[in-house]
Amino acid sequence: MTDTAVQRFYRFHAYVYDATRWTILHGRRRAIDALQLKPESSVLEVGCGTGLNFRLLLDRLDPARGSLTGLDFSQEMLQKADVRVKRAGWANVRLVQGDATTMQLGRTFDAVLFAYSLTMIPDWQGALRAAHAHLKPGGKLVVLDFGRFENWGPLAPVMRAWLRSSHVVTLQPYADEIERIFGNCRRTSCRGGYYFLCEADRT
Ligand SMILES: C[S@@+](CC[C@H](N)C(=O)[O-])C[C@H]1O[C@@H](n2cnc3c(N)ncnc32)[C@H](O)[C@@H]1O
């Protein structure tokens, strides 16, 4: 199958990702706190990239009882994640190459995290439906992503256009769709709309 534009984008960006993204991707700790993980939780990160969230997630899990699955469709990003996992010796991490919209992992999780991945997925509704299908009843979904820049005045369209050039679409009704699929959604807008957090429970 032909690679998508986003896969091609990350073929190069995988090599500069960790060195550059700390400047623009914020709210990780807040998103991971919102997952309310227990030591024995099973977590799926959809669009895990190079694994920048892994340490924060694994700090909350018992290595013998908790587990983390990272899914991404970019081979280059996953290779970086694999190096990170092997270097740290994390035995409870599994990496899967796959598409968020068609994933079928054959199991369910206590928590699903999208961190700066949902807004890059053209069929983001399909990805949310797949996430719902991979959550246990009582499980938690957290989405952290770029917001609408609603309080950024004349800079707002500039920020949105800049992100659009990196395949990030900010103006879709993400929270409404989560509410529709999950029957609940708490949306928090941070830093004037720079990023948002959505939390939902699978009932
Ligand atoms: C901005 S990075 C975020 C990586 C990581 N979650 C983080 O917080 O640093 C977006 C990631 O989503 C992945 N991605 C985008 N669309 C995807 C899809 N349809 N299926 C799986 N992964 C996808 C990209 O390959 C990339 O690694």
XYZ file of C-alpha atoms and ligand atoms in Angstrom:
230
model
C 0.000 0.000 0.000
C 1.215 3.536 -0.761
C 2.377 5.572 2.227
C 0.159 8.461 3.291
C 1.370 12.076 3.355
C 1.719 11.842 7.149
C 3.874 8.707 6.918
C 6.076 10.472 4.370
C 6.244 13.549 6.647
C 7.545 11.449 9.549
C 10.091 9.629 7.405
C 12.246 12.752 7.820
C 10.805 14.223 11.016
C 11.535 11.019 12.980
C 15.186 12.074 13.005
C 14.588 15.546 14.459
C 11.396 14.866 16.433
C 12.792 14.444 19.946
C 15.163 17.377 19.564
C 12.480 19.784 18.338
C 9.008 18.896 19.604
C 9.564 19.727 23.281
C 9.283 23.370 22.194
C 5.735 23.014 20.843
C 4.030 19.956 22.350
C 2.760 20.792 25.835
C 0.375 19.309 28.383
C 1.761 15.768 28.455
C 1.798 15.445 32.251
C -1.697 16.840 32.507
C -3.016 14.370 29.909
C -1.360 11.420 31.595
C -2.695 12.473 35.013
C -6.164 12.543 33.441
C -5.835 8.860 32.510
C -5.979 8.075 36.264
C -3.790 5.012 35.829
C -3.473 2.322 38.457
C -0.314 0.200 38.867
C -2.020 -2.684 37.051
C -3.527 -0.621 34.200
C -3.163 -1.552 30.567
C -2.605 1.485 28.342
C -2.769 1.963 24.586
C -1.139 5.045 23.095
C -2.450 5.642 19.577
C 0.099 7.439 17.398
C 2.821 6.935 19.999
C 5.566 8.284 17.734
C 9.047 8.003 19.217
C 7.643 7.257 22.670
C 8.039 10.658 24.315
C 5.145 9.805 26.672
C 6.411 6.380 27.626
C 8.417 7.291 30.723
C 5.595 9.420 32.138
C 3.133 6.579 31.534
C 5.381 3.824 32.840
C 6.213 5.788 36.002
C 2.577 5.191 36.980
C 2.541 1.467 36.209
C 3.875 -1.536 38.083
C 6.341 -3.157 35.637
C 5.080 -6.627 36.544
C 1.332 -5.907 36.347
C 0.811 -2.833 34.167
C 1.455 -2.708 30.444
C 1.799 -0.217 27.635
C 1.073 -0.764 23.944
C 2.260 1.879 21.494
C 0.695 1.931 18.045
C 1.915 4.013 15.126
C 1.847 3.654 11.357
C 5.234 5.288 10.788
C 8.030 2.730 10.643
C 10.655 5.417 11.257
C 8.914 6.797 14.368
C 8.433 3.283 15.737
C 12.109 2.481 15.189
C 12.984 5.444 17.438
C 10.445 4.219 20.006
C 11.986 0.762 19.866
C 15.453 2.160 20.614
C 13.993 4.078 23.578
C 12.274 0.945 24.937
C 15.352 -1.267 24.540
C 17.694 1.317 26.098
C 15.439 1.663 29.142
C 14.857 -2.104 29.374
C 11.075 -1.740 29.573
C 9.795 -5.323 29.335
C 6.103 -4.373 29.627
C 5.979 -2.294 26.432
C 4.746 -3.642 23.110
C 5.053 -1.688 19.869
C 2.674 -2.298 16.992
C 2.836 -0.868 13.486
C -0.701 -0.162 12.362
C -3.255 2.420 11.344
C -5.338 4.043 14.071
C -8.475 3.886 11.942
C -8.312 0.150 11.191
C -6.460 -1.209 14.237
C -7.598 -4.590 15.528
C -5.373 -5.501 18.432
C -7.491 -8.416 19.600
C -7.794 -7.104 23.152
C -9.094 -4.174 25.177
C -7.369 -1.662 27.475
C -8.059 0.279 30.664
C -6.910 3.525 29.071
C -6.367 4.935 25.580
C -4.269 8.039 24.940
C -4.036 10.153 21.788
C -1.320 12.772 22.284
C -0.978 15.140 19.321
C -2.055 12.414 16.913
C -5.843 12.710 16.456
C -5.713 16.018 14.571
C -3.337 14.451 12.018
C -5.695 11.622 11.115
C -7.989 12.421 8.160
C -10.529 9.800 9.306
C -10.332 10.923 12.943
C -13.923 9.773 13.545
C -12.873 6.249 12.525
C -9.895 6.438 14.893
C -12.189 7.435 17.766
C -14.549 4.562 16.977
C -11.588 2.150 16.925
C -10.381 3.554 20.263
C -13.845 3.052 21.753
C -13.814 -0.565 20.565
C -10.433 -1.086 22.264
C -11.512 0.244 25.666
C -12.849 -1.930 28.465
C -16.141 -0.873 30.037
C -15.153 1.718 32.635
C -11.995 2.514 30.650
C -10.810 6.040 29.993
C -10.019 7.938 26.798
C -7.803 11.022 26.888
C -7.073 13.183 23.860
C -4.410 15.888 24.061
C -3.979 18.006 20.956
C -3.655 21.434 19.423
C -6.677 23.642 20.050
C -8.435 26.346 18.096
C -6.334 29.256 19.406
C -9.606 30.975 20.274
C -7.964 33.654 22.425
C -5.003 34.324 20.198
C -6.618 37.209 18.271
C -5.054 37.860 14.858
C -2.391 35.218 15.516
C -5.015 32.439 15.604
C -5.358 31.935 11.833
C -1.580 32.135 11.472
C -1.073 29.348 14.023
C -3.791 27.203 12.439
C -2.326 27.657 8.959
C 1.172 26.846 10.216
C -0.121 23.626 11.793
C -2.113 22.806 8.648
C 1.159 22.836 6.725
C 2.265 20.005 9.044
C -0.955 18.003 8.439
C -2.617 19.142 11.697
C -6.304 20.110 11.353
C -7.453 22.120 14.365
C -11.039 23.139 13.612
C -12.843 19.800 13.557
C -15.530 19.096 16.209
C -13.395 16.583 18.117
C -15.163 16.961 21.474
C -18.633 16.698 19.890
C -17.701 13.430 18.199
C -16.244 11.995 21.406
C -19.475 12.957 23.168
C -21.446 11.241 20.397
C -19.416 8.014 20.498
C -18.802 7.767 24.252
C -21.924 9.521 25.550
C -19.733 11.871 27.595
C -16.765 14.210 27.140
C -15.084 16.844 29.307
C -13.138 19.336 27.205
C -10.597 21.708 28.731
C -8.983 24.433 26.674
C -5.513 25.515 27.816
C -3.294 28.529 27.124
C -5.973 30.421 25.255
C -6.713 27.470 22.994
C -3.128 26.428 22.237
C -3.994 22.899 23.316
C -7.046 21.019 24.565
C -7.704 17.961 26.645
C -10.727 15.751 26.165
C -11.553 13.081 28.718
C -14.240 10.452 28.264
C -15.275 7.263 30.021
C -16.457 4.145 28.268
C -19.620 3.239 30.085
C 2.870 14.581 16.509
S 3.249 12.874 16.580
C 2.843 12.494 18.280
C 3.700 11.398 18.823
C 3.528 11.146 20.322
N 2.157 10.780 20.623
C 3.919 12.340 21.127
O 3.127 12.785 21.981
O 5.052 12.823 20.950
C 1.901 12.122 15.703
C 2.111 10.628 15.501
O 0.861 10.059 15.056
C 1.155 9.087 14.079
N -0.026 8.897 13.238
C -0.655 9.825 12.472
N -1.692 9.272 11.826
C -1.736 7.960 12.195
C -2.578 6.868 11.871
N -3.608 7.011 11.020
N -2.332 5.677 12.444
C -1.301 5.517 13.303
N -0.439 6.512 13.640
C -0.666 7.718 13.104
C 2.341 9.666 13.307
O 3.038 8.675 12.581
C 3.152 10.289 14.450
O 4.088 9.383 14.954
